[in-house]
Amino acid sequence: MQEINWPYKIPVFVLSNSLSPVPERLYGKMEIVGGDLVGIIRELEWEGINNIRIDGGKTIRSFLAHDLIDEMIIHRIPVLLGSGIPLFGSLDKMMNLNHISTEVIDGSVVKSIYRRDKRL
């Protein structure tokens, strides 16, 4: 089996309630976690993991619905996809964000960082 060039230097957890086991070529490089999001976050915190990166619109919406996101880094890439899939979808309540910074990468990708303001 060909060795995979793994780009991540930090633990990688794949959130899935249907995928298992870890593919053999990725064994030791990632871990599959499933179940209740709040329980998953508590377990990761217990293991000393307090900052996680979440990708994918459906996953992001699930974390937002459980009020589990404190900071968002949003990359805007200048490609129109047509109708596309909404990143946030509908939310049960308004969420206030404070803009932290914005930068342009390679002259086209715009990276913006926002932090949740839970006071309001």
C-alpha positions as a Python dict, from the first residue, in 0.01 Angstrom:
ca = {
    (1, 'M'): (0, 0, 0),
    (2, 'Q'): (129, 346, -94),
    (3, 'E'): (229, 578, 192),
    (4, 'I'): (6, 886, 207),
    (5, 'N'): (166, 1231, 234),
    (6, 'W'): (-23, 1360, 540),
    (7, 'P'): (-22, 1744, 558),
    (8, 'Y'): (-145, 1785, 916),
    (9, 'K'): (82, 1831, 1217),
    (10, 'I'): (-207, 1831, 1466),
    (11, 'P'): (-461, 1559, 1556),
    (12, 'V'): (-731, 1507, 1293),
    (13, 'F'): (-1078, 1397, 1401),
    (14, 'V'): (-1338, 1307, 1142),
    (15, 'L'): (-1694, 1358, 1263),
    (16, 'S'): (-1911, 1074, 1137),
    (17, 'N'): (-2191, 856, 1267),
    (18, 'S'): (-2167, 618, 972),
    (19, 'L'): (-1799, 592, 875),
    (20, 'S'): (-1583, 326, 1039),
    (21, 'P'): (-1325, 198, 1073),
    (22, 'V'): (-1040, 432, 982),
    (23, 'P'): (-906, 332, 638),
    (24, 'E'): (-585, 132, 683),
    (25, 'R'): (-370, 386, 497),
    (26, 'L'): (-485, 658, 743),
    (27, 'Y'): (-455, 453, 1061),
    (28, 'G'): (-268, 653, 1324),
    (29, 'K'): (-312, 977, 1128),
    (30, 'M'): (-679, 1043, 1210),
    (31, 'E'): (-955, 930, 1441),
    (32, 'I'): (-1326, 894, 1368),
    (33, 'V'): (-1556, 1040, 1635),
    (34, 'G'): (-1932, 1023, 1645),
    (35, 'G'): (-2230, 1077, 1866),
    (36, 'D'): (-2359, 1384, 2045),
    (37, 'L'): (-2166, 1703, 1954),
    (38, 'V'): (-2165, 1839, 2308),
    (39, 'G'): (-2032, 1504, 2435),
    (40, 'I'): (-1764, 1498, 2166),
    (41, 'I'): (-1649, 1850, 2258),
    (42, 'R'): (-1641, 1762, 2630),
    (43, 'E'): (-1430, 1453, 2559),
    (44, 'L'): (-1187, 1649, 2342),
    (45, 'E'): (-1156, 1915, 2614),
    (46, 'W'): (-1090, 1641, 2870),
    (47, 'E'): (-806, 1524, 2643),
    (48, 'G'): (-667, 1881, 2644),
    (49, 'I'): (-791, 1978, 2297),
    (50, 'N'): (-958, 2319, 2325),
    (51, 'N'): (-934, 2455, 1971),
    (52, 'I'): (-1070, 2263, 1676),
    (53, 'R'): (-1115, 2346, 1311),
    (54, 'I'): (-1452, 2260, 1164),
    (55, 'D'): (-1510, 2235, 790),
    (56, 'G'): (-1821, 2170, 584),
    (57, 'G'): (-2148, 2361, 575),
    (58, 'K'): (-2363, 2091, 736),
    (59, 'T'): (-2111, 2034, 1015),
    (60, 'I'): (-2071, 2408, 1076),
    (61, 'R'): (-2450, 2447, 1096),
    (62, 'S'): (-2467, 2165, 1354),
    (63, 'F'): (-2200, 2328, 1569),
    (64, 'L'): (-2373, 2668, 1540),
    (65, 'A'): (-2707, 2514, 1639),
    (66, 'H'): (-2543, 2384, 1959),
    (67, 'D'): (-2369, 2722, 2017),
    (68, 'L'): (-2025, 2554, 1996),
    (69, 'I'): (-1841, 2803, 1774),
    (70, 'D'): (-1650, 3093, 1928),
    (71, 'E'): (-1446, 3206, 1628),
    (72, 'M'): (-1489, 3175, 1252),
    (73, 'I'): (-1229, 3203, 980),
    (74, 'I'): (-1404, 3242, 647),
    (75, 'H'): (-1219, 3217, 317),
    (76, 'R'): (-1387, 3368, 12),
    (77, 'I'): (-1258, 3233, -317),
    (78, 'P'): (-1355, 3423, -636),
    (79, 'V'): (-1532, 3135, -809),
    (80, 'L'): (-1909, 3138, -867),
    (81, 'L'): (-2066, 2796, -817),
    (82, 'G'): (-2417, 2875, -932),
    (83, 'S'): (-2682, 2800, -671),
    (84, 'G'): (-2429, 2642, -432),
    (85, 'I'): (-2500, 2522, -80),
    (86, 'P'): (-2553, 2785, 193),
    (87, 'L'): (-2274, 2793, 450),
    (88, 'F'): (-2495, 2887, 743),
    (89, 'G'): (-2855, 2809, 644),
    (90, 'S'): (-3122, 2925, 885),
    (91, 'L'): (-3038, 2975, 1252),
    (92, 'D'): (-3271, 2957, 1551),
    (93, 'K'): (-3136, 3287, 1684),
    (94, 'M'): (-2924, 3577, 1569),
    (95, 'M'): (-2552, 3546, 1642),
    (96, 'N'): (-2339, 3858, 1675),
    (97, 'L'): (-1981, 3854, 1549),
    (98, 'N'): (-1694, 4097, 1591),
    (99, 'H'): (-1458, 4143, 1298),
    (100, 'I'): (-1099, 4067, 1402),
    (101, 'S'): (-907, 4090, 1074),
    (102, 'T'): (-917, 4048, 698),
    (103, 'E'): (-634, 3972, 459),
    (104, 'V'): (-602, 3901, 88),
    (105, 'I'): (-402, 3590, 4),
    (106, 'D'): (-228, 3553, -335),
    (107, 'G'): (-418, 3853, -468),
    (108, 'S'): (-758, 3684, -477),
    (109, 'V'): (-857, 3476, -173),
    (110, 'V'): (-1002, 3687, 109),
    (111, 'K'): (-959, 3551, 463),
    (112, 'S'): (-1168, 3711, 738),
    (113, 'I'): (-1164, 3625, 1107),
    (114, 'Y'): (-1467, 3685, 1328),
    (115, 'R'): (-1515, 3620, 1699),
    (116, 'R'): (-1851, 3553, 1859),
    (117, 'D'): (-1992, 3823, 2085),
    (118, 'K'): (-2208, 3631, 2331),
    (119, 'R'): (-2294, 3940, 2537),
    (120, 'L'): (-2592, 4029, 2320),
}
